[in-house]
Each structure stands twice: as structure tokens, then as C-alpha cells.
Short mmCIF file of C-alpha atoms in Angstrom, two decimals:
data_model
loop_
_atom_site.label_atom_id
_atom_site.label_comp_id
_atom_site.label_asym_id
_atom_site.label_seq_id
_atom_site.Cartn_x
_atom_site.Cartn_y
_atom_site.Cartn_z
CA MET S 264 21.49 66.62 -103.61
CA ALA S 265 21.58 64.16 -106.44
CA PHE S 266 23.92 64.78 -109.34
CA ARG S 267 24.25 63.59 -112.89
CA ALA S 268 27.59 62.05 -113.74
CA ARG S 269 28.47 59.99 -116.75
CA ARG S 270 31.83 58.63 -115.56
CA LEU S 271 33.30 57.52 -112.25
CA GLU S 272 35.89 60.33 -112.29
CA GLU S 273 33.14 62.83 -113.02
CA ALA S 274 31.04 61.39 -110.20
CA LYS S 275 33.97 61.81 -107.81
CA ARG S 276 34.35 65.43 -108.91
CA LEU S 277 30.64 66.32 -108.85
CA SER S 278 29.57 64.56 -105.68
CA THR S 279 28.77 66.93 -102.87
CA SER S 280 29.62 64.37 -100.20
CA ASN S 281 31.15 60.94 -99.77
CA LEU S 282 27.67 59.60 -98.99
CA GLU S 283 26.34 60.87 -102.32
CA LEU S 284 29.27 59.22 -104.13
CA ALA S 285 28.61 55.98 -102.23
CA TRP S 286 24.98 56.04 -103.43
CA TRP S 287 26.17 56.62 -107.00
CA VAL S 288 28.43 53.56 -106.77
CA PHE S 289 25.71 51.56 -104.97
CA MET S 290 23.25 52.15 -107.83
CA ARG S 291 25.74 50.58 -110.27
CA VAL S 292 26.81 47.67 -108.07
CA SER S 293 23.28 46.78 -106.92
CA GLY S 294 22.09 47.28 -110.49
CA VAL S 295 24.38 44.54 -111.80
CA MET S 296 23.43 42.21 -108.94
CA LEU S 297 19.73 42.92 -109.49
CA VAL S 298 19.96 42.09 -113.20
CA PHE S 299 20.84 38.52 -112.20
CA LEU S 300 18.63 38.30 -109.10
CA VAL S 301 15.51 39.77 -110.73
CA LEU S 302 15.86 37.98 -114.05
CA GLY S 303 16.50 34.76 -112.07
CA HIS S 304 13.36 35.47 -110.04
CA LEU S 305 11.37 36.10 -113.24
CA TYR S 306 12.77 32.98 -114.89
CA THR S 307 11.99 30.62 -112.00
CA ARG S 308 8.68 32.24 -110.98
CA ALA S 309 7.17 33.43 -114.26
CA VAL S 310 8.74 31.36 -117.04
CA LEU S 311 9.38 27.90 -115.57
CA PHE S 312 6.35 28.16 -113.27
CA ASN S 313 2.79 29.09 -114.15
CA PHE S 314 2.47 32.17 -111.95
CA HIS S 315 -1.12 32.76 -112.95
CA HIS S 316 -2.76 29.38 -112.40
CA ASP S 317 -0.48 27.24 -110.23
CA LEU S 318 0.35 29.70 -107.43
CA THR S 319 -1.18 28.54 -104.14
CA TYR S 320 -0.67 29.05 -100.43
CA ASP S 321 1.22 25.73 -100.28
CA VAL S 322 3.68 26.74 -103.01
CA VAL S 323 4.48 30.05 -101.32
CA ALA S 324 4.68 28.48 -97.86
CA ARG S 325 7.06 25.77 -99.02
CA ASN S 326 9.26 28.28 -100.83
CA MET S 327 9.39 30.71 -97.94
CA SER S 328 10.37 27.93 -95.54
CA THR S 329 13.48 27.01 -97.55
CA VAL S 330 16.62 28.65 -96.16
CA THR S 331 18.07 29.26 -99.64
CA TRP S 332 14.95 31.07 -100.82
CA LYS S 333 14.75 33.03 -97.55
CA PHE S 334 18.22 34.47 -98.26
CA TYR S 335 17.57 34.93 -101.97
CA ASN S 336 14.30 36.77 -101.34
CA TRP S 337 15.73 38.84 -98.53
CA LEU S 338 18.69 39.98 -100.64
CA LEU S 339 16.31 40.67 -103.51
CA LEU S 340 13.99 42.66 -101.22
CA PHE S 341 16.77 44.79 -99.71
CA LEU S 342 18.71 45.53 -102.88
CA SER S 343 15.62 46.31 -104.95
CA ILE S 344 14.02 48.48 -102.27
CA LEU S 345 17.24 50.45 -101.65
CA HIS S 346 17.90 50.81 -105.39
CA GLY S 347 14.30 51.84 -106.07
CA THR S 348 13.97 54.23 -103.15
CA ASN S 349 17.24 55.97 -103.99
CA GLY S 350 16.02 56.25 -107.58
CA LEU S 351 12.81 57.88 -106.32
CA ARG S 352 14.93 60.27 -104.25
CA TYR S 353 16.80 61.37 -107.41
CA ILE S 354 13.47 61.90 -109.18
CA ILE S 355 11.94 63.85 -106.27
CA ASP S 356 15.03 66.10 -106.09
CA ASP S 357 14.90 66.66 -109.86
CA TYR S 358 11.22 67.49 -110.28
CA LEU S 359 10.04 69.01 -106.99
CA PRO S 360 11.44 72.52 -106.72
CA SER S 361 9.84 73.43 -103.39
CA PRO S 362 11.96 72.29 -100.42
CA ARG S 363 8.83 71.98 -98.25
CA ALA S 364 7.10 69.66 -100.72
CA ARG S 365 10.31 67.63 -101.05
CA VAL S 366 10.54 66.99 -97.33
CA TRP S 367 6.91 65.93 -97.11
CA VAL S 368 7.00 63.66 -100.14
CA LYS S 369 10.22 62.07 -98.87
CA VAL S 370 8.79 61.52 -95.37
CA ILE S 371 5.74 59.78 -96.87
CA VAL S 372 7.76 57.71 -99.37
CA TYR S 373 10.37 56.60 -96.81
CA THR S 374 7.68 55.70 -94.26
CA LEU S 375 5.78 53.54 -96.75
CA VAL S 376 9.02 51.88 -97.89
CA PHE S 377 10.01 51.18 -94.29
CA LEU S 378 6.63 49.55 -93.57
CA VAL S 379 6.91 47.36 -96.68
CA VAL S 380 10.42 46.22 -95.74
CA VAL S 381 9.39 45.43 -92.15
CA PHE S 382 6.30 43.54 -93.33
CA GLY S 383 8.31 41.57 -95.90
CA THR S 384 11.09 40.75 -93.44
CA ILE S 385 8.70 39.59 -90.71
CA SER S 386 6.90 37.39 -93.21
CA LEU S 387 10.14 35.91 -94.56
CA TRP S 388 11.62 35.04 -91.17
CA ALA S 389 8.32 33.97 -89.61
CA TRP S 390 7.90 31.09 -92.06
CA ASN S 391 8.55 27.62 -90.74
CA TYR S 392 6.14 25.49 -92.64
CA THR S 393 5.68 21.76 -92.94
CA PRO S 394 3.02 20.62 -95.41
CA VAL S 395 0.06 18.85 -93.83
CA ARG S 396 0.34 15.83 -96.08
CA MET A 1418 24.17 66.01 -123.97
CA TYR A 1419 21.30 64.10 -125.61
CA ARG A 1420 19.33 67.00 -127.19
CA GLY A 1421 16.01 65.18 -127.38
CA ARG A 1422 17.33 62.25 -129.38
CA GLU A 1423 17.63 58.55 -128.54
CA GLY A 1424 19.52 59.11 -125.29
CA GLN A 1425 16.75 61.36 -124.00
CA TRP A 1426 14.17 58.64 -124.65
CA ALA A 1427 16.43 56.07 -122.99
CA PHE A 1428 16.64 58.34 -119.93
CA TYR A 1429 12.88 59.03 -119.67
CA LEU A 1430 11.97 55.37 -120.23
CA HIS A 1431 14.45 54.39 -117.53
CA ARG A 1432 12.83 56.78 -115.04
CA ILE A 1433 9.23 55.93 -115.90
CA SER A 1434 9.91 52.17 -115.82
CA GLY A 1435 11.76 52.65 -112.52
CA ILE A 1436 8.78 54.41 -110.90
CA ALA A 1437 6.37 51.74 -112.17
CA ILE A 1438 8.64 48.94 -110.94
CA ILE A 1439 8.99 50.29 -107.38
CA LEU A 1440 5.22 50.78 -107.15
CA PHE A 1441 4.70 47.20 -108.29
CA LEU A 1442 7.45 46.01 -105.92
CA ALA A 1443 5.70 47.56 -102.91
CA LEU A 1444 2.40 45.91 -103.85
CA HIS A 1445 4.06 42.60 -104.71
CA VAL A 1446 6.01 42.35 -101.43
CA THR A 1447 2.86 43.24 -99.46
CA GLU A 1448 0.76 40.73 -101.37
CA ILE A 1449 3.18 37.80 -101.08
CA SER A 1450 4.09 38.62 -97.45
CA SER A 1451 0.42 38.52 -96.50
CA SER A 1452 0.61 34.75 -97.09
CA MET A 1453 1.75 34.59 -93.44
CA PHE A 1454 -1.88 35.31 -92.45
CA GLY A 1455 -2.72 31.76 -93.48
CA PRO A 1456 -4.26 29.75 -96.31
CA LYS A 1457 -7.81 31.05 -95.85
CA TRP A 1458 -6.87 34.67 -96.51
CA PHE A 1459 -4.11 33.99 -99.05
CA ASN A 1460 -6.04 31.57 -101.27
CA ALA A 1461 -8.95 34.04 -101.31
CA LEU A 1462 -6.52 36.76 -102.45
CA LEU A 1463 -5.13 34.47 -105.17
CA LYS A 1464 -8.66 33.65 -106.28
CA PHE A 1465 -9.29 37.38 -106.70
CA GLU A 1466 -6.07 37.68 -108.73
CA GLU A 1467 -7.17 34.94 -111.14
CA ASN A 1468 -8.67 37.70 -113.27
CA PRO A 1469 -6.50 37.86 -116.44
CA ILE A 1470 -6.05 41.61 -115.82
CA PHE A 1471 -3.56 40.73 -113.06
CA GLY A 1472 -1.76 38.24 -115.29
CA LEU A 1473 -1.44 40.84 -118.02
CA GLY A 1474 -0.25 43.35 -115.42
CA LEU A 1475 2.58 40.98 -114.51
CA VAL A 1476 3.49 40.62 -118.19
CA ALA A 1477 3.63 44.43 -118.47
CA VAL A 1478 5.82 44.74 -115.36
CA ALA A 1479 8.15 42.02 -116.70
CA ALA A 1480 8.46 44.01 -119.94
CA LEU A 1481 9.41 47.16 -117.98
CA VAL A 1482 11.86 45.22 -115.80
CA LEU A 1483 13.62 43.80 -118.85
CA TYR A 1484 14.06 47.29 -120.35
CA HIS A 1485 15.25 48.77 -117.04
CA ALA A 1486 17.77 45.92 -116.60
CA LEU A 1487 19.22 46.15 -120.12
CA ASN A 1488 19.32 49.95 -120.21
CA GLY A 1489 20.87 49.88 -116.72
CA LEU A 1490 23.70 47.75 -118.11
CA ARG A 1491 24.06 50.34 -120.90
CA ILE A 1492 24.38 53.11 -118.30
CA ILE A 1493 27.05 51.10 -116.46
CA LEU A 1494 29.00 50.62 -119.70
CA MET A 1495 28.77 54.38 -120.30
CA ASP A 1496 30.00 55.09 -116.77
CA PHE A 1497 32.88 52.66 -116.54
CA THR A 1498 34.32 52.24 -120.05
CA SER A 1499 36.22 54.71 -122.23
CA TRP A 1500 33.98 54.08 -125.26
CA GLY A 1501 30.51 53.81 -123.69
CA VAL A 1502 29.48 57.47 -123.91
CA ARG A 1503 30.71 57.76 -127.51
CA LEU A 1504 28.66 54.72 -128.52
CA GLN A 1505 25.62 55.43 -126.31
CA ARG A 1506 23.19 55.57 -129.25
CA GLN A 1507 24.46 52.33 -130.77
CA LEU A 1508 24.30 50.77 -127.31
CA TRP A 1509 20.66 51.80 -127.04
CA TYR A 1510 19.87 49.99 -130.28
CA ALA A 1511 21.78 46.98 -128.92
CA VAL A 1512 19.52 47.15 -125.84
CA TRP A 1513 16.48 46.81 -128.11
CA VAL A 1514 18.00 43.90 -130.04
CA VAL A 1515 18.65 41.97 -126.81
CA TYR A 1516 15.21 43.10 -125.56
CA VAL A 1517 13.45 41.48 -128.51
CA VAL A 1518 15.62 38.33 -128.39
CA LEU A 1519 14.96 37.74 -124.66
CA GLY A 1520 11.56 39.39 -124.47
CA PHE A 1521 9.74 37.62 -127.27
CA PRO A 1522 10.04 34.09 -125.82
CA MET A 1523 9.27 35.47 -122.35
CA LEU A 1524 6.16 37.23 -123.64
CA PHE A 1525 4.98 34.09 -125.41
CA ILE A 1526 5.50 31.85 -122.36
CA MET A 1527 3.93 34.31 -119.92
CA LEU A 1528 0.87 34.89 -122.08
CA ARG A 1529 0.49 31.12 -122.38
CA HIS A 1530 0.58 30.85 -118.58
CA VAL A 1531 -2.18 33.44 -118.28
CA PHE A 1532 -4.53 32.19 -120.99
CA VAL A 1533 -3.77 28.53 -121.61
CA GLY A 1534 -2.11 26.95 -118.54
CA GLY A 1535 -3.60 25.56 -115.36
CA GLU A 1536 -4.44 22.04 -114.32
#
């Protein structure tokens, strides 16, 4: 069960389990990392680069084949998905009173998230692209 | 603790932006990952996304991401410093100052990409 804590000491006191406390800490740590990773992603992909007109198969293929970007994107994918899914879990626990509905919504959400992560990971590691020209 | 004032808005905006961002994230990962199906499929998808609606959608998501990031840093300051909770309202206004300073140039550049750019 999620809990609302405003301070680390409070979180330690309120947490119902060590796992729940670990998630609380994870949200903060991944949050700080994501500020840099996501804003870096936005800066390189949406500010420096014309995301709307210049994005092509070749650009993506070249990027995905670079080892540095593979790791960057993979870290970004995992941290953001875990951070986001845990956030959804807090929201589901807060607003869905019926335990039955909670279980079903969680099963659906976690399944979809799992499929997205698998799809993204396969795509990232499958890339080994050399431009034709 | 917040009694419907600024902190309550900060909290709701954080949740709503969070939900919107994870929905976008799922679509975005699926879309970009589908590039592994080859140029024929992927360039057709990109052609479809040339509609400015998608460009404006990205601008909107970027705006939500920037708020979520800055307010997230505010939450961390509230959690790990001795003064953060006391100054939470002032911190929220600071979030909006940084938001405008970083967001305005970003908005300008991104809108230019959507409506002006392209070789």
C-alpha cells in the first residue's frame, strides 16, 4: 500500500514494508537521474534536431546502432518505465477503492508495460545498421 | 497539509502530467521501436506523423515533462532538506520562474521546427 511521506524519516516510519520504502527512495533517485536524462533527450532530439521534419528511418537506424545511444536509451527506457509504472500504482491505490478493480487494472497496466519494455528492448538490441551509402 | 492552496495544485498537476507522460511514453517507445520493421513501414509512419497535430502534441508533452521535472525537484527538496516543507509555496513559485525561463526558448524552437523547418 502506497503511503504519503514528506520526509525520509517519516517515510521510514510510515512504510509498511522495506520494499515500499525502497520504492519511495527509488522514485527520488530515479527522478533526479531522469531530470538529466529526459531533458538531455529533449535537448538533443527536439531542440538541436528538427524532430518534426528531419526524422527519417536512416536517422533512427544510425542512432540505435551506436553503442552509447543504446545504453542511454535503455537506461532512459527502464528508469522512466519503472518510475511511471510505480507512479500509476500509487494513483490506482489512491483512487480505486474496490480491491477487485485494483487487481484487474494493475494486471492490465503491468501487462501492457511489460510488452512495451520487451518490444523496446528487442528493438534496441536488434539494431546493427550500416547505411547503404 | 495543503488545504486546497498552491500545494494542492502542485500535487494534482504532478499526477495529471505523470499520467499523460507515461501514456505518451508507451506510444513513443512503441512507435520508435517499430523502426526495426524496416524503412518501408517506418517512413510511412513518419509520413503519417507529418501532420502538425503530432508536432504540437510533442510540444504539449514537452511542456508537461518540464513541469513534472521541476516540481519533482521541489518534492525532493521538501523530502530531504530541513527547510523544504516550510518553503513549499515559495518553491512552487520558483518552479514556475524556472519553467518560464527554460520553457519559453524551448517552446519557440519547437514550434519553429514544426511550422518553419525542414529541408
